[in-house]
XYZ file of C-alpha atoms in Angstrom:
486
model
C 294.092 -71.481 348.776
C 297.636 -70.876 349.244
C 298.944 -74.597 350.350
C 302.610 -75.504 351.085
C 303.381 -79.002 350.918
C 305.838 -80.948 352.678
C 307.196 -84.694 352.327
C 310.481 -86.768 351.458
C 308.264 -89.518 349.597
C 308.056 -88.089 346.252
C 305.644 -90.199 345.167
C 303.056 -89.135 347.540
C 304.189 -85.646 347.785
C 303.562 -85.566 343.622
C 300.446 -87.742 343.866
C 298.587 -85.011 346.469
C 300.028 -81.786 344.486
C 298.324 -83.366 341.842
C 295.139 -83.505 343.809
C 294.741 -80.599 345.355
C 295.710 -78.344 342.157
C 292.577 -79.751 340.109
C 290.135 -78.252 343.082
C 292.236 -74.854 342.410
C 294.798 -74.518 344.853
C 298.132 -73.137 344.371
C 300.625 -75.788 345.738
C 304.286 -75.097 346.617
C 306.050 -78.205 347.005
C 309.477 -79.203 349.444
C 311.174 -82.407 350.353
C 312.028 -81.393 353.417
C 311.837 -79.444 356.485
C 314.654 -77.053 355.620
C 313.696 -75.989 352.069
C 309.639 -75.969 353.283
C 310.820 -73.243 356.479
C 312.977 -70.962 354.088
C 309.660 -71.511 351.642
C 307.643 -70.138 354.303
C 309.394 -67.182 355.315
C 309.401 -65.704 351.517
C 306.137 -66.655 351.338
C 302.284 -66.569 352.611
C 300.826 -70.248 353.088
C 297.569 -70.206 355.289
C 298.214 -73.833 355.305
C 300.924 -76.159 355.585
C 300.569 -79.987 355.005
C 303.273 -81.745 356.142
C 304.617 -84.975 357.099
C 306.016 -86.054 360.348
C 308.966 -88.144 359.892
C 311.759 -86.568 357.419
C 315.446 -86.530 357.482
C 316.598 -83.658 359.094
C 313.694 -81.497 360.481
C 311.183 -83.466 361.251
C 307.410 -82.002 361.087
C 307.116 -82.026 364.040
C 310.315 -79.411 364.238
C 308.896 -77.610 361.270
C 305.692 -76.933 363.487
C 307.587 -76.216 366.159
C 309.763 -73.149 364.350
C 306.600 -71.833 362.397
C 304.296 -71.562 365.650
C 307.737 -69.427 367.436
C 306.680 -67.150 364.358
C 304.397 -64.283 364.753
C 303.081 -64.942 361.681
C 303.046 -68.944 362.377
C 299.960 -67.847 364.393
C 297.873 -67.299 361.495
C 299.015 -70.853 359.570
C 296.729 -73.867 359.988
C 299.065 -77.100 359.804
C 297.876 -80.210 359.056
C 300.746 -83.072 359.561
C 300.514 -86.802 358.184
C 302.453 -89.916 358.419
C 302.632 -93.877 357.730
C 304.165 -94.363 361.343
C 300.816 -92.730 363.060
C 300.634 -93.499 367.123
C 298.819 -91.701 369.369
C 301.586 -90.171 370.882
C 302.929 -88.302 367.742
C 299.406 -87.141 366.871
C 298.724 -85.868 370.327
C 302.321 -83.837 370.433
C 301.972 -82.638 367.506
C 298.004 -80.799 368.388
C 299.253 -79.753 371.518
C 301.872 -78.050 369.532
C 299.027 -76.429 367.847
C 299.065 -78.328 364.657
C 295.214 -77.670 362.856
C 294.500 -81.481 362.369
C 296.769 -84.886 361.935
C 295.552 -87.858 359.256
C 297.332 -91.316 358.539
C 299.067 -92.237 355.313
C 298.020 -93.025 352.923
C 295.792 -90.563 352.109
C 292.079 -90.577 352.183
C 291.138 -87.806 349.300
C 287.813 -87.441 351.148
C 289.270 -87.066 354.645
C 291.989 -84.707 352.860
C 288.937 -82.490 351.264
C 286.955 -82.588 354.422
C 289.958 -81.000 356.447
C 290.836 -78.242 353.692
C 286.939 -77.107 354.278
C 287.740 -76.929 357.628
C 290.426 -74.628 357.256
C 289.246 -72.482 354.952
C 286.268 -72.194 356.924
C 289.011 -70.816 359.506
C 290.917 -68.735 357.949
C 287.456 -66.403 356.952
C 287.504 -66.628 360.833
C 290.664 -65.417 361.754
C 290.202 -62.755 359.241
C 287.249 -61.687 359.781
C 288.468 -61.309 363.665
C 291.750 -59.519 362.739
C 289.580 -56.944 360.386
C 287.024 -56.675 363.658
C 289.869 -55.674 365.913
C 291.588 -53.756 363.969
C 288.700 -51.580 363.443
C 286.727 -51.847 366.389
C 285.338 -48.391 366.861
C 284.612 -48.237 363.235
C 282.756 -51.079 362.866
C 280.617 -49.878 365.945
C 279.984 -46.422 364.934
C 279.016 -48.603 361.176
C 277.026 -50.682 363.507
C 274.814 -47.590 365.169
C 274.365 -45.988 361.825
C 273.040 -49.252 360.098
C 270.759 -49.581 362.791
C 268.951 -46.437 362.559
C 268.676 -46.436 359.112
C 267.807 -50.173 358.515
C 264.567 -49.747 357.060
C 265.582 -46.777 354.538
C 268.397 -49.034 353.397
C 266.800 -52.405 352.905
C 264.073 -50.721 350.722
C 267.145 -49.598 348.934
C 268.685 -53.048 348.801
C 265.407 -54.302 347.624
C 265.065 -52.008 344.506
C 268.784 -51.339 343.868
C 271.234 -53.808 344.959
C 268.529 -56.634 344.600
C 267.960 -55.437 341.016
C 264.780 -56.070 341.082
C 264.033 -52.499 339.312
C 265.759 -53.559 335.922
C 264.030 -56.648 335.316
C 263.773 -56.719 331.288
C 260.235 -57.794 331.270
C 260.498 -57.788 327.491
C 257.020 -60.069 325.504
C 254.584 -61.591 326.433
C 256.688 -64.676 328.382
C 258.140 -62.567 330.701
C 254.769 -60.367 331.264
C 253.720 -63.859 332.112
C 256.402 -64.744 334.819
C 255.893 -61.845 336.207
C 252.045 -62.430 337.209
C 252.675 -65.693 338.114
C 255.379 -64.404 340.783
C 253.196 -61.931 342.473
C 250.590 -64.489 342.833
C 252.849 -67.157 344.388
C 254.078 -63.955 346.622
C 250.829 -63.383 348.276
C 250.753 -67.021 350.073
C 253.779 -67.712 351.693
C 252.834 -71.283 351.793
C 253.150 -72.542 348.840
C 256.535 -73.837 347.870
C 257.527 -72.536 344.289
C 259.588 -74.903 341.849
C 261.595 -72.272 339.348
C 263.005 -74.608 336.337
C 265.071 -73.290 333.307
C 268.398 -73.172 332.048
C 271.599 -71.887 333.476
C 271.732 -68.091 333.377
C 267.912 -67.669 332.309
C 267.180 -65.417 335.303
C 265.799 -68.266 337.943
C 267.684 -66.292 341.429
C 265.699 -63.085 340.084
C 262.441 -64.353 339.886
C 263.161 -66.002 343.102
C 263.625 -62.327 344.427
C 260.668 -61.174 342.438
C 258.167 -63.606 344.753
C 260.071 -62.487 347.369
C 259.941 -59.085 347.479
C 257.620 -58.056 345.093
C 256.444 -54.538 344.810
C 259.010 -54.227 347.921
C 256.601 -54.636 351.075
C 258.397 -57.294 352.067
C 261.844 -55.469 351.671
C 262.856 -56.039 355.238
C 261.720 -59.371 355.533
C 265.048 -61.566 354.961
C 265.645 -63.553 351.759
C 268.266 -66.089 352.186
C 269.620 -68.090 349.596
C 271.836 -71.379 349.650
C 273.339 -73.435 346.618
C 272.958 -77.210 346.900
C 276.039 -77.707 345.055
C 278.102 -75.976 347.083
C 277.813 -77.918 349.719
C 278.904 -81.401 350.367
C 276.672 -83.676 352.226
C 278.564 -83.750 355.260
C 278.074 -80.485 355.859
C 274.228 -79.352 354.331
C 272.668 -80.599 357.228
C 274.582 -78.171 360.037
C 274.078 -75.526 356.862
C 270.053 -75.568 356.613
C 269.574 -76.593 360.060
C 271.796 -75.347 362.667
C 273.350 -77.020 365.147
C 273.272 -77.170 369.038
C 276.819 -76.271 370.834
C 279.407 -79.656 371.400
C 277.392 -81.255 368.279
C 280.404 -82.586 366.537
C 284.118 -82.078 366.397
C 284.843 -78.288 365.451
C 281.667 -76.886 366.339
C 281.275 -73.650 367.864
C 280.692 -73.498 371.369
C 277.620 -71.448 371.592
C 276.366 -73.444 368.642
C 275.000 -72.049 365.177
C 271.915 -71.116 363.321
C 270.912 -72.689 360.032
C 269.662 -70.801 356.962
C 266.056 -72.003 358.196
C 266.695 -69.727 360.970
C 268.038 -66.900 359.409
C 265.279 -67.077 356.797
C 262.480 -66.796 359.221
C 260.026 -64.741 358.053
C 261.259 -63.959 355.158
C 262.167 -66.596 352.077
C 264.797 -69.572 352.093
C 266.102 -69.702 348.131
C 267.131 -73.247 347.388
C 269.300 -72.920 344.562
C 270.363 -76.210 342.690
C 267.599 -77.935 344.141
C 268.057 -81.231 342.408
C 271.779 -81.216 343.746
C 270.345 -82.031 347.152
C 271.790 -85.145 348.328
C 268.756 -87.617 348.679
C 269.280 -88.215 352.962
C 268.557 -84.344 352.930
C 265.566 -84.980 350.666
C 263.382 -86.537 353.358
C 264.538 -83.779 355.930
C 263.413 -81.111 353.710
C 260.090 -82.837 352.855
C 259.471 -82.806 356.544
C 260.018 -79.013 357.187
C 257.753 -78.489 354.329
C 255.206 -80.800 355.198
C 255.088 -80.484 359.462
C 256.329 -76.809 359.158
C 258.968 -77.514 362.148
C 262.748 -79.194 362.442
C 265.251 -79.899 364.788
C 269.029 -78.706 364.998
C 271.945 -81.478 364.613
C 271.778 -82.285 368.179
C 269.238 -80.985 369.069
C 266.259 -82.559 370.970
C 263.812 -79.152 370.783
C 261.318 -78.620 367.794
C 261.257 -75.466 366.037
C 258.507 -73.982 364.354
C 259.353 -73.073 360.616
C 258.260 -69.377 359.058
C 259.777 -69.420 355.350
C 258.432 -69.322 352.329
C 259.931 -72.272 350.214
C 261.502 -71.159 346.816
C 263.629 -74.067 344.735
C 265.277 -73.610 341.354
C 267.195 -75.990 339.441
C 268.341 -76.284 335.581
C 268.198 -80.166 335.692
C 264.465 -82.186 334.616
C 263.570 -83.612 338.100
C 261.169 -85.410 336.630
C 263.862 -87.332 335.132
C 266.025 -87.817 338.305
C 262.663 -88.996 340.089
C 262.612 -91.882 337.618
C 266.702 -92.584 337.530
C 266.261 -92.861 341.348
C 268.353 -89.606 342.405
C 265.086 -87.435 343.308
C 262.571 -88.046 345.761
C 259.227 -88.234 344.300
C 257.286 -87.367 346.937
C 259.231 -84.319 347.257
C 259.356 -83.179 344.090
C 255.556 -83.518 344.115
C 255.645 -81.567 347.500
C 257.405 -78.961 345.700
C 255.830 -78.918 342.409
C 252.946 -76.899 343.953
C 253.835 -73.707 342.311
C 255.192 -74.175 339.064
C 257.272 -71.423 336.852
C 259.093 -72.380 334.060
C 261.584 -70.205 332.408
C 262.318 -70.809 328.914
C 265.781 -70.520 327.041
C 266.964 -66.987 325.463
C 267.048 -68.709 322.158
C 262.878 -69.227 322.328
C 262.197 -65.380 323.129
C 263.676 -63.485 320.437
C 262.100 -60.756 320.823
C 263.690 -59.891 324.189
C 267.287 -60.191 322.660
C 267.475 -56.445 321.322
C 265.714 -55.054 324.272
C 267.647 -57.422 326.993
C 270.931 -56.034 325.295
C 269.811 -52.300 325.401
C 269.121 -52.275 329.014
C 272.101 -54.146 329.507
C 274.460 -51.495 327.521
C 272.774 -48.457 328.745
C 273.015 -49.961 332.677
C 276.998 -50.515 331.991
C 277.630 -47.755 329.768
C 276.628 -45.637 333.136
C 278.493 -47.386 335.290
C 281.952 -47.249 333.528
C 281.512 -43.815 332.160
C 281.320 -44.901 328.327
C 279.293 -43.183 325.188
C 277.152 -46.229 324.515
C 274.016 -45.161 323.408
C 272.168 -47.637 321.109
C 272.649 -51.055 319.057
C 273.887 -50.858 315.751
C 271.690 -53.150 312.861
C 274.964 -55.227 312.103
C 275.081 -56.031 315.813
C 271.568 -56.621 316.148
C 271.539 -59.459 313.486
C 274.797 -60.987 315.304
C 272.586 -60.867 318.635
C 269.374 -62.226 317.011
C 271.254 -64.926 315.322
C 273.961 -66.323 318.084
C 271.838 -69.644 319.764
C 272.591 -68.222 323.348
C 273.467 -70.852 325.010
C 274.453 -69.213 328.263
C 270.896 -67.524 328.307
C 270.901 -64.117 329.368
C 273.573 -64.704 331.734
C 275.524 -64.555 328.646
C 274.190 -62.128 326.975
C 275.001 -59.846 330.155
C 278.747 -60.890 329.985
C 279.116 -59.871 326.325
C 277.540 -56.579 326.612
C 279.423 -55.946 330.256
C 282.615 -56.968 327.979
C 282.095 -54.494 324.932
C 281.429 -52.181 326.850
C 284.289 -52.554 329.195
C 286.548 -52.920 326.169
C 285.542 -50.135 324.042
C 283.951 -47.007 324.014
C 281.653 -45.515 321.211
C 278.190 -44.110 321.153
C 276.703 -47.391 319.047
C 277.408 -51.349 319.810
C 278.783 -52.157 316.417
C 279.486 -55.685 315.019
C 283.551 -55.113 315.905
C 282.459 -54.845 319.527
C 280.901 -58.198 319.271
C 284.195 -60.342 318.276
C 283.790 -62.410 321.536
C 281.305 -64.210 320.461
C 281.123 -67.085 318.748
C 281.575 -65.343 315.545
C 281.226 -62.210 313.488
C 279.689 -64.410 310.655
C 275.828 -64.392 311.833
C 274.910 -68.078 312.664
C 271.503 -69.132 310.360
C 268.366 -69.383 312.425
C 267.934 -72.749 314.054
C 271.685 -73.965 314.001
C 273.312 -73.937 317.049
C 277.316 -73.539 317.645
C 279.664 -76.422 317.486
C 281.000 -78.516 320.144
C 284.863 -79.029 320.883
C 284.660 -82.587 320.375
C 287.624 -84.586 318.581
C 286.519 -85.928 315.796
C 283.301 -84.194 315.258
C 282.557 -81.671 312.286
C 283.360 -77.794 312.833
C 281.798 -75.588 310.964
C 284.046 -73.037 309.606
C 282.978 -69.499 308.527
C 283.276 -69.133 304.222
C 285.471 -65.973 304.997
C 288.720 -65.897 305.784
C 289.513 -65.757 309.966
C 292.442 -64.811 311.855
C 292.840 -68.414 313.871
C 294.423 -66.280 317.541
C 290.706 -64.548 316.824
C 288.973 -67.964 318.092
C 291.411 -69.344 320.470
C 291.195 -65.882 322.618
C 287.092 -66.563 322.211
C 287.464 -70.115 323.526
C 289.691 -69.138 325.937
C 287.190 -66.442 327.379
C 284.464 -69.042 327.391
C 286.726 -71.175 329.605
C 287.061 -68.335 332.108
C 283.329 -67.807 331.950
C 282.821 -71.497 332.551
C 284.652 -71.396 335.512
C 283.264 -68.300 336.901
C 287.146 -66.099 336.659
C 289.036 -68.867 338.280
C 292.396 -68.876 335.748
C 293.291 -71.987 337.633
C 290.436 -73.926 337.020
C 290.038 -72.180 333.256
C 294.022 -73.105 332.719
C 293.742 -76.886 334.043
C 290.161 -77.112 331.736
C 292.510 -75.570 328.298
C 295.172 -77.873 329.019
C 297.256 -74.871 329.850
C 299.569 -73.745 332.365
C 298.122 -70.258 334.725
C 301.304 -68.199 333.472
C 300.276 -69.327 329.645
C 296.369 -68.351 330.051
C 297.573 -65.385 331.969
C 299.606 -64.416 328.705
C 297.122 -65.275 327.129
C 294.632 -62.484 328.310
C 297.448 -60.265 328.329
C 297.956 -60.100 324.978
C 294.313 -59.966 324.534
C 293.927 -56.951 326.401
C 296.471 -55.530 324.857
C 294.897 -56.039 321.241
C 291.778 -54.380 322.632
């Protein structure tokens, strides 16, 4: 998020910046009122923190000037202080000021509030987009409704992607039955465990929808570590209208609600904060729940699916894991293993996966050379086949040829084919790196590591930038240049 900050104590002001960019926001800082409302106007800040009492323009004044503003409307300001009273923090919301905390700063109230807001600002545009396009979105409306069964079967097989499963050996075959049995009895909870990008949200989909019968039934997925704890319970649940402070009036349904009928996906499952735990263990168990604030039971229709990369059986015994949960959930079992223990699917995985983007970006791509194929056969995968997606979406996005050659591979961790059973180096100081017996261009490997960063962190250059050690404008140059090599 776009944040502007405000505050004559440098100290603090530098101390919050700090903050606030490490969680990937882009901060514009002032020392005062003047320089933040001449900030503002060349700018777009969706938020403003600011504090009260500066020389000058106070921010109080500040608020004030930026509400006058038709586009102050669409800014939620948050204003702080060491000199809090009642009377400055009631002024200042009736001014329409978003929130007000106390210096100094709690970090956790801080994050809390920025939640908030962002939660706010998808309101206010997602209400500007609805009334600018009314009619439209009515007319969209009507049509979606008479052809909602046509296009969730379409969803189901297409968007879903449940039609390109690479079902490659005997593993996989494997997986596969054990879905569609664990799809034909709703209740049974299913515990999906492998690493990160082995495929766990597909086969998730796979129970769910199976040979697509089920394709209008809903599937609805939330990740555990999204979430902070403050806020899972209102997420799974619901919550009754005047629960808490910010709640919608008419109240709100939960993902248990949405889900009915159809499957509830817990991703991340063994991020679930423990007081959640025993919640969960009672919808499973008593097949009913209440909303936050709520004093009426509801009856529970969802099939239970949880994945998670982490060995629960491990948090059960460190104390982090409820035991009787995880034996609650344990019922159905599937177990996913790594990329790097099914060789055999590498060649086909990366076939599917180059003649699938080849079509969608208009390329030549036909078929995998053999140079490539003993690159692909011999790289340890640690990303799973998550990874093996991105480099094949990447090759074929940078070049264009009718065979996946070797050259098209230089993203990787090397060129140089890795011997069977080693596995890549870590970046840690001190340790041994392995170093390739040819000679290497050393720009080669710093654009590799710095597209692993970015792939770390999902695309966020922030986040990748602050990781590296770099500034955004130097990674941006970075990737720039790389481009332009390409």
């Amino acid at each position: 998020m776009n944040i502007l900050l405000v505050d004559d104590d440098t100290g603090s002001r530098t101390s919050v910046g700090k903050f606030l960019r490490r969680h990937g926001h882009e901060i514009t800082e002032c020392s005062n009122g003047e320089e933040a409302l001449a900030a503002f106007l060349a700018g777009s800040f969706p938020m403003i923190l600011t504090d009260i009492r500066m020389p000058a323009m106070s921010g109080i004044d500040l608020l004030k000037h930026i509400k006058d503003m038709p586009c102050g409307t669409y800014t939620d300001i948050v204003l702080f202080t060491g000199h809090g009273s009642m009377e400055s923090a009631i002024e200042a919301l009736r001014m329409g000021a978003f929130d007000y905390l106390l210096k100094p700063i709690n970090i956790q109230e801080l994050s809390i509030i920025i939640e908030k807001v962002a939660e706010h600002q998808g309101l206010l545009r997602e209400n500007r987009r609805l009334t600018d396009h009314f009619d439209q979105e009515v007319q969209a409306a009507t049509l979606e409704t008479t052809k909602e069964n046509s296009r969730l079967r379409m969803l189901a097989a297409k968007a879903e992607g449940i039609g390109e499963i690479g079902l490659f050996g005997t593993v996989m075959q494997n997986i596969y039955a054990q879905a569609l049995m664990y799809h034909r009895d709703r209740s049974i909870p299913v515990l999906i465990q492998g690493e990160t990008g082995t495929g766990k949200e597909m086969i998730a989909k796979l129970i769910h929808y199976a040979e697509f019968e089920e394709a209008a039934a809903p599937f609805v997925d939330i990740n555990c570590a999204a979430l902070t704890p403050s806020l899972f319970e209102s997420e799974l649940f619901g919550y009754e209208a005047g629960s808490f402070t910010g709640s919608l009036t008419k109240g709100q349904k939960g993902k248990l609600d949405l889900a009915a009928g159809g499957t509830l996906f817990l991703d991340e499952i063994g991020e679930m904060p423990l007081e959640m735990q025993a919640k969960l263990l009672r919808v499973l168990q008593e097949k009913e729940y209440y909303r936050v604030g709520g004093l009426k039971k509801i009856k529970s229709d969802v099939r239970i699916v949880c994945a998670t990369n982490r060995n629960l059986s491990q948090a059960v015994a460190a104390g982090t894991f409820r035991r009787d949960l995880y034996y609650r959930l344990n019922v159905g079992q599937i177990f996913i293993p790594p990329l790097r223990e099914q060789s055999n699917s590498i060649v086909p995985l990366a076939e599917m996966f180059l003649h699938r983007f080849a079509k969608q970006k208009g390329k030549r791509f036909r078929s995998v050379s053999s140079e490539a194929v003993q690159i692909l056969l011999h790289h340890s995968w640690p990303g799973n086949i998550r990874e093996l997606q991105n480099v094949v979406e990447w090759s074929v996005f940078m070049f264009d040829d009718t065979e996946l050659r070797a050259k098209h591979l230089k993203i990787t961790a090397s060129n140089e084919p890795l011997r069977s059973g080693t596995q890549t180096n870590t970046l840690i100081p001190n340790a041994p790196v392995s170093l390739p017996s040819r000679p290497f261009k050393l720009d080669d490997y710093v654009d590799q590591i710095i597209v692993a960063a970015l792939e770390m962190h999902n695309g966020n250059k922030s986040a990748a930038a602050s990781y590296l050690g770099l500034s955004r404008r130097s990674l941006s140059y970075r990737l720039e240049k790389l481009m332009q090599d390409n």
